[in-house]
Coordinates of C-alpha atoms in Angstrom, one line a residue:
F15 CA 8.0 11.7 14.2
T16 CA 5.1 9.8 15.0
A17 CA 3.1 12.8 16.0
S18 CA 4.1 14.1 12.5
L19 CA 3.2 10.8 10.9
L20 CA -0.5 11.1 12.4
L21 CA -0.6 14.7 11.6
G22 CA 0.5 14.0 7.9
T23 CA -2.0 11.0 7.3
T24 CA -5.0 13.1 9.0
L25 CA -4.1 16.0 6.8
T26 CA -4.6 14.3 3.9
I27 CA -7.4 11.8 4.3
S28 CA -9.5 15.1 5.5
S29 CA -8.6 17.4 3.3
N30 CA -10.6 18.6 0.3
H31 CA -7.9 20.9 -1.5
W32 CA -5.1 19.3 -3.6
I33 CA -2.3 21.5 -2.1
M34 CA -3.7 20.3 1.7
A35 CA -3.5 16.5 0.3
W36 CA 0.1 17.0 -1.2
A37 CA 1.2 18.8 2.3
G38 CA 0.0 16.0 4.3
L39 CA 2.2 13.3 1.9
E40 CA 5.1 15.2 2.1
I41 CA 4.8 15.7 6.0
N42 CA 4.4 11.8 6.0
T43 CA 7.2 11.2 3.7
L44 CA 9.5 13.5 5.7
A45 CA 8.4 11.7 9.2
I46 CA 9.2 8.4 8.1
L47 CA 12.6 8.7 6.6
P48 CA 14.3 9.2 9.8
M49 CA 12.6 6.2 11.1
I50 CA 14.0 3.9 8.1
S51 CA 17.4 5.2 8.2
K52 CA 17.8 5.2 12.2
S53 CA 19.5 2.0 12.4
H54 CA 22.6 3.8 10.3
H55 CA 22.9 0.5 8.7
P56 CA 24.0 1.2 5.3
R57 CA 21.1 -1.0 3.9
A58 CA 18.9 1.1 5.7
I59 CA 20.2 4.4 4.2
E60 CA 20.0 2.9 0.7
A61 CA 16.5 1.9 1.6
A62 CA 15.7 5.5 3.2
T63 CA 17.1 7.0 -0.1
K64 CA 15.1 4.7 -2.3
Y65 CA 11.8 5.7 -0.4
F66 CA 12.5 9.7 -0.7
L67 CA 13.5 9.3 -4.4
T68 CA 10.0 7.6 -5.2
Q69 CA 7.8 9.5 -3.0
A70 CA 9.5 12.9 -3.8
T71 CA 8.5 11.8 -7.3
A72 CA 5.1 10.7 -6.8
S73 CA 4.4 13.8 -4.9
A74 CA 5.6 16.0 -7.7
L75 CA 3.3 14.2 -10.4
L76 CA 0.4 14.5 -8.0
L77 CA 0.8 18.3 -7.6
F78 CA 1.4 18.4 -11.2
S79 CA -1.5 16.5 -12.3
S80 CA -3.7 18.4 -9.7
M81 CA -2.1 22.1 -11.2
I82 CA -3.2 20.8 -14.8
N83 CA -6.6 20.2 -13.3
A84 CA -6.8 23.5 -11.9
W85 CA -5.6 25.4 -15.1
Q86 CA -8.1 23.8 -17.3
T87 CA -11.4 23.7 -14.8
G88 CA -10.3 26.7 -12.1
Q89 CA -11.0 23.7 -9.6
W90 CA -8.7 22.6 -6.7
D91 CA -11.2 20.5 -5.2
I92 CA -10.5 16.6 -4.7
T93 CA -13.6 15.1 -5.8
Q94 CA -13.5 17.7 -9.1
L95 CA -11.0 15.8 -11.2
T96 CA -12.3 16.1 -15.0
N97 CA -9.5 16.6 -16.9
P98 CA -8.2 13.0 -18.7
T99 CA -4.5 14.0 -18.7
S100 CA -4.8 14.9 -15.1
C101 CA -6.6 11.7 -14.3
L102 CA -3.9 9.6 -16.0
I103 CA -0.9 11.2 -14.5
L104 CA -2.8 11.0 -10.9
T105 CA -3.2 7.2 -11.3
S106 CA 0.5 6.8 -11.8
A107 CA 1.2 9.1 -9.0
I108 CA -1.0 7.1 -6.6
A109 CA 0.2 3.8 -8.1
M110 CA 3.9 5.0 -7.4
K111 CA 3.3 6.0 -3.8
L112 CA 1.3 2.7 -2.9
G113 CA 4.0 0.4 -4.9
L114 CA 1.7 -0.8 -7.5
V115 CA 3.0 -2.6 -10.7
P116 CA 4.6 -1.0 -12.9
F117 CA 5.8 1.1 -10.0
H118 CA 6.5 -1.7 -7.6
F119 CA 10.3 -2.1 -7.7
W120 CA 11.0 0.2 -4.7
F121 CA 8.9 -1.6 -2.1
P122 CA 10.5 -4.8 -1.7
E123 CA 14.0 -3.1 -1.6
V124 CA 12.9 -0.5 0.9
L125 CA 11.2 -2.9 3.3
Q126 CA 13.8 -5.3 3.3
G127 CA 16.0 -2.5 4.4
T128 CA 13.9 -1.5 7.6
P129 CA 13.3 -2.7 11.1
L130 CA 10.3 -4.8 11.5
T131 CA 8.4 -1.9 13.1
T132 CA 9.0 0.6 10.6
G133 CA 8.2 -1.9 8.1
L134 CA 4.7 -2.3 9.6
L135 CA 4.1 1.6 9.2
L136 CA 5.1 1.3 5.6
S137 CA 3.0 -1.7 4.7
T138 CA -0.2 -0.2 6.4
L139 CA -0.2 3.6 7.8
M140 CA 1.5 5.1 5.0
K141 CA -0.5 3.3 2.4
F142 CA -3.7 5.0 3.5
P143 CA -3.7 8.4 2.6
P144 CA -2.8 7.4 -1.0
I145 CA -5.8 5.0 -0.8
T146 CA -8.1 7.6 0.5
L147 CA -7.1 9.7 -2.4
L148 CA -7.8 6.8 -4.6
Y149 CA -11.2 6.6 -3.1
M150 CA -11.9 10.3 -3.6
T151 CA -11.0 10.3 -7.3
S152 CA -12.2 6.8 -8.2
P153 CA -15.2 8.0 -10.1
S154 CA -13.0 10.0 -12.3
L155 CA -10.2 7.7 -12.9
N156 CA -9.9 5.3 -15.9
P157 CA -11.1 1.7 -14.9
T158 CA -9.4 0.0 -17.8
V159 CA -6.1 1.5 -16.5
L160 CA -6.9 0.5 -12.9
T161 CA -7.9 -3.0 -13.9
S162 CA -4.9 -3.8 -16.0
M163 CA -2.6 -2.2 -13.2
A164 CA -4.3 -4.4 -10.6
I165 CA -4.3 -7.7 -12.4
L166 CA -0.7 -7.1 -13.0
S167 CA 0.3 -6.4 -9.2
T168 CA -1.9 -9.3 -8.1
A169 CA -0.2 -11.8 -10.3
L170 CA 3.4 -10.3 -9.8
G171 CA 2.9 -10.1 -6.3
G172 CA 2.1 -14.0 -6.0
W173 CA 4.8 -14.8 -8.5
M174 CA 7.7 -12.7 -7.0
G175 CA 7.0 -13.8 -3.4
L176 CA 7.4 -17.4 -4.2
N177 CA 11.4 -17.7 -4.5
Q178 CA 12.3 -15.4 -1.7
T179 CA 13.8 -16.5 1.6
Q180 CA 13.6 -13.1 3.4
I181 CA 10.3 -12.6 5.2
R182 CA 10.0 -9.2 4.8
K183 CA 10.4 -9.1 0.9
I184 CA 7.4 -11.7 0.9
L185 CA 5.4 -9.6 3.0
A186 CA 6.3 -6.9 0.8
F187 CA 4.9 -9.0 -2.3
S188 CA 1.9 -9.9 -0.4
S189 CA 1.1 -6.0 0.0
I190 CA 1.6 -5.4 -3.7
S191 CA -1.0 -8.4 -4.3
H192 CA -3.4 -7.1 -2.1
L193 CA -3.2 -3.6 -3.3
G194 CA -3.9 -5.4 -6.9
W195 CA -7.3 -6.5 -5.2
M196 CA -8.2 -3.3 -3.6
T197 CA -7.3 -1.5 -6.9
I198 CA -9.5 -3.6 -9.2
I199 CA -12.8 -3.0 -7.2
I200 CA -12.3 0.7 -6.5
S201 CA -14.1 2.0 -9.7
Y202 CA -17.4 0.0 -9.0
N203 CA -17.7 -0.3 -5.4
P204 CA -15.0 1.8 -3.3
K205 CA -16.5 0.8 0.0
L206 CA -14.8 -2.8 -0.7
T207 CA -11.4 -1.3 -1.3
L208 CA -11.5 0.1 2.3
L209 CA -13.1 -3.2 3.7
N210 CA -10.2 -4.7 2.1
F211 CA -7.7 -2.3 3.3
Y212 CA -8.9 -2.3 6.9
L213 CA -8.6 -6.3 6.9
Y214 CA -5.3 -6.4 5.4
A215 CA -4.0 -3.7 7.6
L216 CA -5.4 -5.7 10.7
M217 CA -3.8 -9.1 9.5
T218 CA -0.4 -7.5 8.6
T219 CA -0.1 -6.0 11.9
A220 CA -0.7 -9.1 13.7
T221 CA 2.0 -10.9 11.5
F222 CA 4.6 -8.0 11.9
L223 CA 4.1 -7.9 15.7
T224 CA 4.2 -11.8 16.0
L225 CA 7.6 -11.6 13.9
H226 CA 9.0 -8.8 15.8
S227 CA 8.6 -10.6 19.1
T228 CA 10.0 -13.8 18.0
K229 CA 12.7 -12.1 16.1
A230 CA 12.2 -14.0 12.8
S231 CA 13.6 -12.5 9.5
K232 CA 14.3 -15.4 7.4
L233 CA 12.4 -18.4 6.7
S234 CA 14.6 -20.9 8.2
T235 CA 14.5 -19.0 11.5
L236 CA 10.8 -19.1 11.2
M237 CA 11.2 -22.9 11.0
T238 CA 12.6 -23.4 14.7
T239 CA 10.5 -20.6 16.7
W240 CA 7.8 -23.1 17.5
T241 CA 10.2 -24.3 20.2
K242 CA 10.2 -21.0 21.8
T243 CA 6.4 -19.9 21.7
P244 CA 4.3 -22.6 20.2
T245 CA 1.1 -20.7 21.0
L246 CA 2.3 -17.7 19.0
N247 CA 3.5 -19.7 16.2
A248 CA -0.1 -21.2 15.9
A249 CA -1.5 -17.7 15.7
L250 CA 1.1 -16.7 13.2
L251 CA 0.2 -19.9 10.9
L252 CA -3.5 -19.1 11.2
T253 CA -2.9 -15.0 10.2
L254 CA -0.7 -16.0 7.4
L255 CA -3.4 -18.3 6.0
S256 CA -5.8 -15.4 6.7
L257 CA -3.6 -13.2 4.8
A258 CA -3.4 -15.8 1.9
G259 CA -7.3 -15.7 1.4
L260 CA -8.0 -19.1 2.8
P261 CA -11.8 -19.7 3.7
P262 CA -13.1 -19.7 6.3
L263 CA -10.8 -17.3 7.9
T264 CA -10.9 -13.8 8.0
G265 CA -8.8 -12.7 4.6
F266 CA -11.2 -14.6 2.6
L267 CA -14.2 -12.5 2.7
P268 CA -13.1 -9.6 1.0
K269 CA -11.8 -11.7 -1.7
W270 CA -15.2 -13.4 -2.0
L271 CA -17.1 -9.7 -2.2
I272 CA -15.0 -8.4 -4.6
I273 CA -15.0 -11.4 -7.1
Q274 CA -18.8 -11.4 -6.4
E275 CA -18.8 -7.7 -7.3
L276 CA -16.8 -8.3 -10.3
T277 CA -19.0 -10.9 -11.6
K278 CA -21.9 -8.4 -11.2
Q279 CA -20.2 -6.3 -13.5
D280 CA -19.6 -9.2 -15.9
M281 CA -15.8 -8.8 -15.5
A282 CA -14.9 -12.2 -13.7

């Protein structure tokens, strides 16, 4: 399954043809489903079902948008997306794949039903192919739609994470919020989106692996882990502050650069 995951991701990020990109996304989805439902727990099965349905819908929409574009222009090239209807359908397909507002409902639920290691894959590796597609098609997409989705995602990710006690749900809302930051800048400076994604993936990996080794899944258990592993807990505290974007930590850098770029665009 890990090999299939890597194959699907590589296929999507290196393809230039819509069908190849779609095939890569499908391989990815089918490879992660057994990983989600491995524990045979009813919640895990429910998470796998929810994940499958949303990803299948998003893939169908992606195929539909590329077909409309191919009918109109005769082009199957990813970078040659010129039809406005296709652009709109593609934006919603990628938003659904990533879990951007208003298609975010599935993500916290799915993450809550998975083991921490699979949750890490869902939060980082599985987001990479759709972000690559967004990166390649960003010049043709509608900046207004992307900006409004991004602002809603950032706000909602912050608000919804407030009243949670489950760590995985908080991390899911953190992911939605970070994706908002990535989406808002993609029309103006796509390289910043990639920088943000790399740093986000790095910090999230550190957080998930620490939680995995301390076996913490609720905030209440996190309060008692510092007695067992004080050093690891101090590192986790710094990683979480970095994820929150607190200066002078790493997580502040992409936010600073994005705000600077938006100010140049007279948007901030």
